[in-house]
Coordinates of C-alpha atoms in Angstrom, one line a residue:
M1 CA -56.6 104.0 -124.5
Q2 CA -58.6 104.5 -121.1
P3 CA -60.2 100.6 -120.9
F4 CA -63.6 100.5 -119.4
T5 CA -63.3 98.7 -115.4
S6 CA -66.0 97.7 -113.3
Q7 CA -66.9 96.3 -109.7
L8 CA -69.4 94.9 -107.8
S9 CA -69.8 93.2 -104.0
L10 CA -72.8 91.5 -102.3
A11 CA -72.8 90.3 -98.9
Y12 CA -76.2 88.4 -97.6
Q13 CA -77.2 88.2 -93.9
V14 CA -78.3 84.4 -94.0
T15 CA -78.6 84.1 -90.1
H16 CA -77.2 86.4 -87.2
T17 CA -74.0 84.3 -87.2
T18 CA -73.7 83.4 -90.8
Q19 CA -72.9 85.7 -94.2
L20 CA -72.4 85.1 -97.5
E21 CA -70.1 87.1 -100.0
A22 CA -70.1 87.8 -103.4
A23 CA -68.4 89.7 -105.4
W24 CA -67.0 90.3 -109.4
G25 CA -64.4 93.0 -110.8
R26 CA -63.4 93.9 -114.2
Y27 CA -59.4 94.8 -114.5
A28 CA -56.9 96.2 -117.2
Q29 CA -53.4 96.9 -117.7
L30 CA -52.2 99.1 -120.2
P31 CA -48.7 96.9 -121.6
A32 CA -45.4 98.2 -121.4
S33 CA -45.3 99.8 -125.1
G34 CA -48.3 102.1 -123.9
G35 CA -50.4 100.3 -127.0
I36 CA -47.4 101.1 -129.3
G37 CA -47.4 98.5 -132.0
F38 CA -44.2 97.1 -133.9
E39 CA -43.8 95.1 -137.3
I40 CA -42.9 92.0 -138.1
P41 CA -42.2 90.3 -142.0
H42 CA -44.9 88.0 -142.7
N43 CA -44.7 86.4 -145.8
G44 CA -43.6 88.6 -148.1
A45 CA -45.9 91.2 -146.1
L46 CA -45.4 93.5 -143.5
L47 CA -47.6 92.7 -140.3
G48 CA -48.1 95.3 -137.7
I49 CA -48.9 94.1 -134.3
A50 CA -50.2 96.7 -131.7
S51 CA -50.8 95.7 -127.9
L52 CA -53.8 95.9 -126.1
P53 CA -54.4 96.7 -122.4
R54 CA -54.8 93.5 -120.6
T55 CA -57.4 92.1 -119.1
A56 CA -58.5 90.3 -116.0
S57 CA -61.8 89.3 -114.6
Q58 CA -62.2 88.3 -110.6
Y59 CA -64.6 86.5 -109.0
V60 CA -65.0 85.2 -105.5
L61 CA -67.9 83.6 -103.4
A62 CA -67.1 83.3 -99.1
L63 CA -68.7 82.4 -96.8
E64 CA -68.0 83.0 -93.2
Q65 CA -69.1 81.9 -89.9
R66 CA -69.2 83.0 -86.4
L67 CA -68.3 81.0 -83.8
G68 CA -68.7 83.3 -80.6
E69 CA -68.0 86.8 -80.0
R70 CA -64.4 87.0 -80.8
S71 CA -64.3 83.8 -83.6
R72 CA -64.8 82.7 -87.1
F73 CA -64.6 80.3 -89.7
R74 CA -63.7 81.5 -93.5
V75 CA -64.3 79.6 -96.7
E76 CA -63.7 81.5 -99.9
A77 CA -63.5 80.4 -103.8
F78 CA -61.6 82.7 -106.1
D79 CA -60.9 82.6 -109.7
R80 CA -58.7 84.7 -112.3
E81 CA -58.9 84.9 -115.4
N82 CA -56.3 86.9 -117.4
D83 CA -56.6 87.7 -121.0
V84 CA -53.7 89.0 -123.5
R85 CA -54.9 90.3 -126.9
S86 CA -53.3 92.4 -130.0
D87 CA -54.8 94.0 -133.0
L88 CA -53.4 93.1 -136.0
F89 CA -53.0 94.8 -139.7
L90 CA -50.7 94.6 -142.8
L91 CA -49.4 97.9 -143.3
P92 CA -50.3 100.8 -143.9
S93 CA -54.1 100.3 -142.0
R94 CA -55.4 97.2 -143.2
V95 CA -57.3 95.5 -140.1
L96 CA -56.8 91.7 -140.5
L97 CA -59.0 90.6 -137.4
R98 CA -62.1 91.6 -136.1
P99 CA -62.0 91.0 -133.1
S100 CA -58.7 91.3 -131.8
A101 CA -56.5 88.6 -131.7
L102 CA -56.3 86.5 -128.4
E103 CA -52.3 85.3 -127.4
S104 CA -52.8 83.8 -124.1
H105 CA -55.1 83.0 -121.6
D106 CA -53.9 82.5 -117.8
Y107 CA -56.2 82.0 -114.3
S108 CA -55.5 81.4 -110.8
R109 CA -58.3 79.9 -108.9
G110 CA -58.6 77.7 -105.8
L111 CA -60.1 77.6 -102.3
Q112 CA -59.0 79.4 -99.1
F113 CA -60.1 78.1 -95.4
L114 CA -59.4 80.2 -92.7
L115 CA -59.9 80.2 -88.5
Q116 CA -59.8 83.2 -86.7
R117 CA -60.0 84.3 -83.4
R118 CA -59.5 88.2 -81.7
S119 CA -58.8 88.9 -78.5
E120 CA -56.0 91.2 -77.0
N121 CA -55.6 89.2 -74.2
R122 CA -55.0 84.9 -73.4
L123 CA -55.3 83.6 -76.9
S124 CA -55.6 84.8 -80.3
G125 CA -54.5 84.4 -84.0
W126 CA -55.2 82.4 -87.3
L127 CA -55.2 79.0 -88.8
G128 CA -54.9 79.1 -93.2
Y129 CA -55.0 77.1 -95.8
T130 CA -54.8 78.2 -99.3
L131 CA -55.2 76.0 -102.7
V132 CA -54.1 77.0 -105.5
Y133 CA -54.2 76.0 -109.4
A134 CA -52.2 78.9 -111.3
R135 CA -51.9 77.8 -115.3
S136 CA -51.5 79.3 -118.8
R137 CA -51.6 78.7 -122.5
F138 CA -50.9 80.5 -126.0
Y139 CA -53.1 80.3 -128.8
Q140 CA -52.4 80.3 -132.5
V141 CA -53.9 83.3 -134.1
P142 CA -55.0 82.8 -137.7
L143 CA -54.3 84.9 -140.3
P144 CA -56.3 85.3 -144.0
L145 CA -54.9 83.4 -147.1
P146 CA -52.1 83.9 -148.2
L147 CA -50.8 84.2 -144.4
S148 CA -49.8 82.0 -142.7
P149 CA -50.9 81.4 -138.8
L150 CA -48.8 83.1 -135.9
G151 CA -47.7 81.2 -132.6
S152 CA -49.2 77.5 -131.6
N153 CA -51.8 76.5 -129.3
T154 CA -50.4 74.9 -126.5
F155 CA -52.0 72.8 -123.4
Y156 CA -52.3 74.5 -120.1
F157 CA -49.1 74.2 -118.2
P158 CA -48.2 75.5 -114.1
T159 CA -47.1 79.6 -114.1
L160 CA -44.2 80.3 -111.8
S161 CA -46.6 81.6 -109.2
D162 CA -48.4 77.6 -109.2
Q163 CA -47.7 77.0 -105.8
R164 CA -50.3 74.6 -104.8
H165 CA -50.7 74.6 -100.9
T166 CA -50.2 76.9 -98.2
V167 CA -50.6 76.7 -94.9
N168 CA -50.2 80.1 -92.5
L169 CA -50.3 79.8 -88.3
F170 CA -49.9 82.3 -86.3
A171 CA -50.7 82.1 -82.2
S172 CA -50.2 85.0 -79.4
Y173 CA -50.9 84.6 -75.7
R174 CA -50.3 87.1 -73.4
F175 CA -49.1 85.6 -70.2
K176 CA -49.6 89.0 -68.0
P177 CA -50.5 92.8 -69.1
S178 CA -46.4 93.4 -70.2
V179 CA -45.9 90.0 -70.8
R180 CA -46.9 88.3 -74.5
F181 CA -45.6 84.7 -76.3
S182 CA -46.3 84.0 -80.2
A183 CA -45.6 81.7 -82.5
K184 CA -45.6 81.7 -86.4
S185 CA -45.5 79.1 -88.7
L186 CA -45.3 79.1 -92.8
Y187 CA -45.1 76.2 -95.0
G188 CA -45.6 76.5 -98.8
S189 CA -45.3 73.5 -101.3
G190 CA -42.3 74.5 -104.2
F191 CA -42.6 76.8 -106.7
P192 CA -42.6 75.5 -110.2
V193 CA -38.7 76.0 -111.8
D194 CA -39.6 75.7 -115.3
T195 CA -43.4 75.1 -116.8
F196 CA -42.1 72.8 -119.6
P197 CA -42.7 69.0 -118.8
P198 CA -41.2 67.2 -116.8
I199 CA -42.2 70.3 -114.8
L200 CA -39.7 70.8 -111.9
R201 CA -40.2 72.2 -108.5
I202 CA -37.8 73.6 -106.1
G203 CA -38.8 72.0 -102.5
P204 CA -41.2 73.5 -100.0
Y205 CA -40.9 76.2 -97.6
E206 CA -40.8 75.6 -94.1
R207 CA -40.5 78.1 -91.1
L208 CA -41.3 78.3 -87.7
D209 CA -40.3 81.5 -85.9
L210 CA -40.7 81.9 -81.6
R211 CA -41.4 85.7 -79.9
A212 CA -41.3 87.1 -76.4
E213 CA -42.0 90.4 -75.7
K214 CA -42.3 92.4 -72.3
S215 CA -43.5 95.9 -72.4
W216 CA -43.7 98.9 -69.8
L217 CA -46.4 101.4 -69.7
F218 CA -45.3 105.4 -69.4
R219 CA -47.4 108.0 -69.1
R220 CA -47.0 109.2 -72.7
W221 CA -45.5 106.0 -74.7
K222 CA -44.7 102.5 -74.1
L223 CA -41.5 100.4 -74.4
S224 CA -41.2 96.8 -75.7
L225 CA -38.3 94.3 -75.5
Y226 CA -38.8 91.6 -77.6
G227 CA -36.5 88.2 -78.6
E228 CA -37.4 86.2 -81.5
V229 CA -35.6 83.1 -82.8
L230 CA -36.6 82.9 -86.4
N231 CA -36.5 79.4 -88.4
I232 CA -36.5 77.7 -84.8
T233 CA -36.0 74.4 -86.6
N234 CA -32.8 75.4 -89.3
H235 CA -35.0 74.1 -91.6
N236 CA -33.2 74.7 -95.4
N237 CA -35.0 76.5 -97.7
P238 CA -33.3 76.7 -101.4
R239 CA -33.5 79.4 -103.2
L240 CA -33.3 79.2 -106.5
A241 CA -30.2 80.0 -108.5
G242 CA -29.8 78.7 -112.1
A243 CA -30.9 75.2 -114.0
F244 CA -28.6 73.2 -116.5
F245 CA -29.9 71.5 -119.1
N246 CA -27.6 68.3 -120.1
P247 CA -29.1 67.2 -124.1
T248 CA -26.8 63.7 -123.3
T249 CA -29.2 62.2 -119.8
G250 CA -32.3 64.5 -120.8
K251 CA -32.0 66.0 -117.3
T252 CA -32.1 69.0 -115.9
T253 CA -30.2 70.1 -112.5
L254 CA -31.2 73.0 -110.3
F255 CA -28.9 75.2 -108.3
T256 CA -29.8 76.8 -105.1
F257 CA -28.6 79.0 -102.6
D258 CA -28.7 78.1 -99.0
G259 CA -32.2 79.8 -97.3
L260 CA -32.4 81.6 -94.1
P261 CA -31.0 79.8 -90.6
V262 CA -31.5 80.2 -87.7
T263 CA -31.4 83.6 -86.7
P264 CA -31.5 85.0 -83.1
T265 CA -33.3 88.7 -82.9
V266 CA -33.5 91.4 -80.3
G267 CA -35.1 94.8 -80.8
L268 CA -36.7 97.4 -79.1
V269 CA -40.1 99.0 -80.0
F270 CA -40.9 102.6 -79.1
D271 CA -44.7 103.8 -79.1
F272 CA -45.5 107.4 -78.8

């Protein structure tokens, strides 16, 4: 199988400092089985299922505004649509459905905001926020009589990558030509642990890192000494270990591992 893929990108300079961008792409990925089918008994018949390439369509629309020579503000809307399809047939070769059956569909769409300043001297860095909705659903595949349908229709439900809010902050300040201080802050709302109601999410991820760096410039190389403290607020960012469902109470209990504690580090960097 060699699925056809294509991409398109356009940019329009609205004003001297404002640019509008749009992009579209169609992509495909071969299934893990390489498209080889398998057989299942179904209502006394032998039903064949051949996996087809997974397809994805991606759309981007962005507006970027320059704020002077070193700064910019960008807002971007994005959407990715994924489909999983299969060929169904009665052995040895009777095709049951044309076109192929749609088994599932999922999407990831949202908005991204970015404020950035680039400079080798004084203050540089960025602040970004992303809002994402990642959801999926399954479809029932109807088959000709006397065969019964396969699967069932579901509502859209969050996928395991449905992290609704993400905030990233990075700032760097050069006090002297050889001395730089920087800070990095990360925040992400909780990922779903299971995708069926009631949906459980692990706690949010929060982390603040601080760093100081001193450099010495030699004739053909540079030596840098840095000290850094990771997760300086000692926020507990749990990692999922497992989940237990109690049929008596109808509740699910989550088990987690502790995240990274406060971690001081020191290092040397050699640049040639």
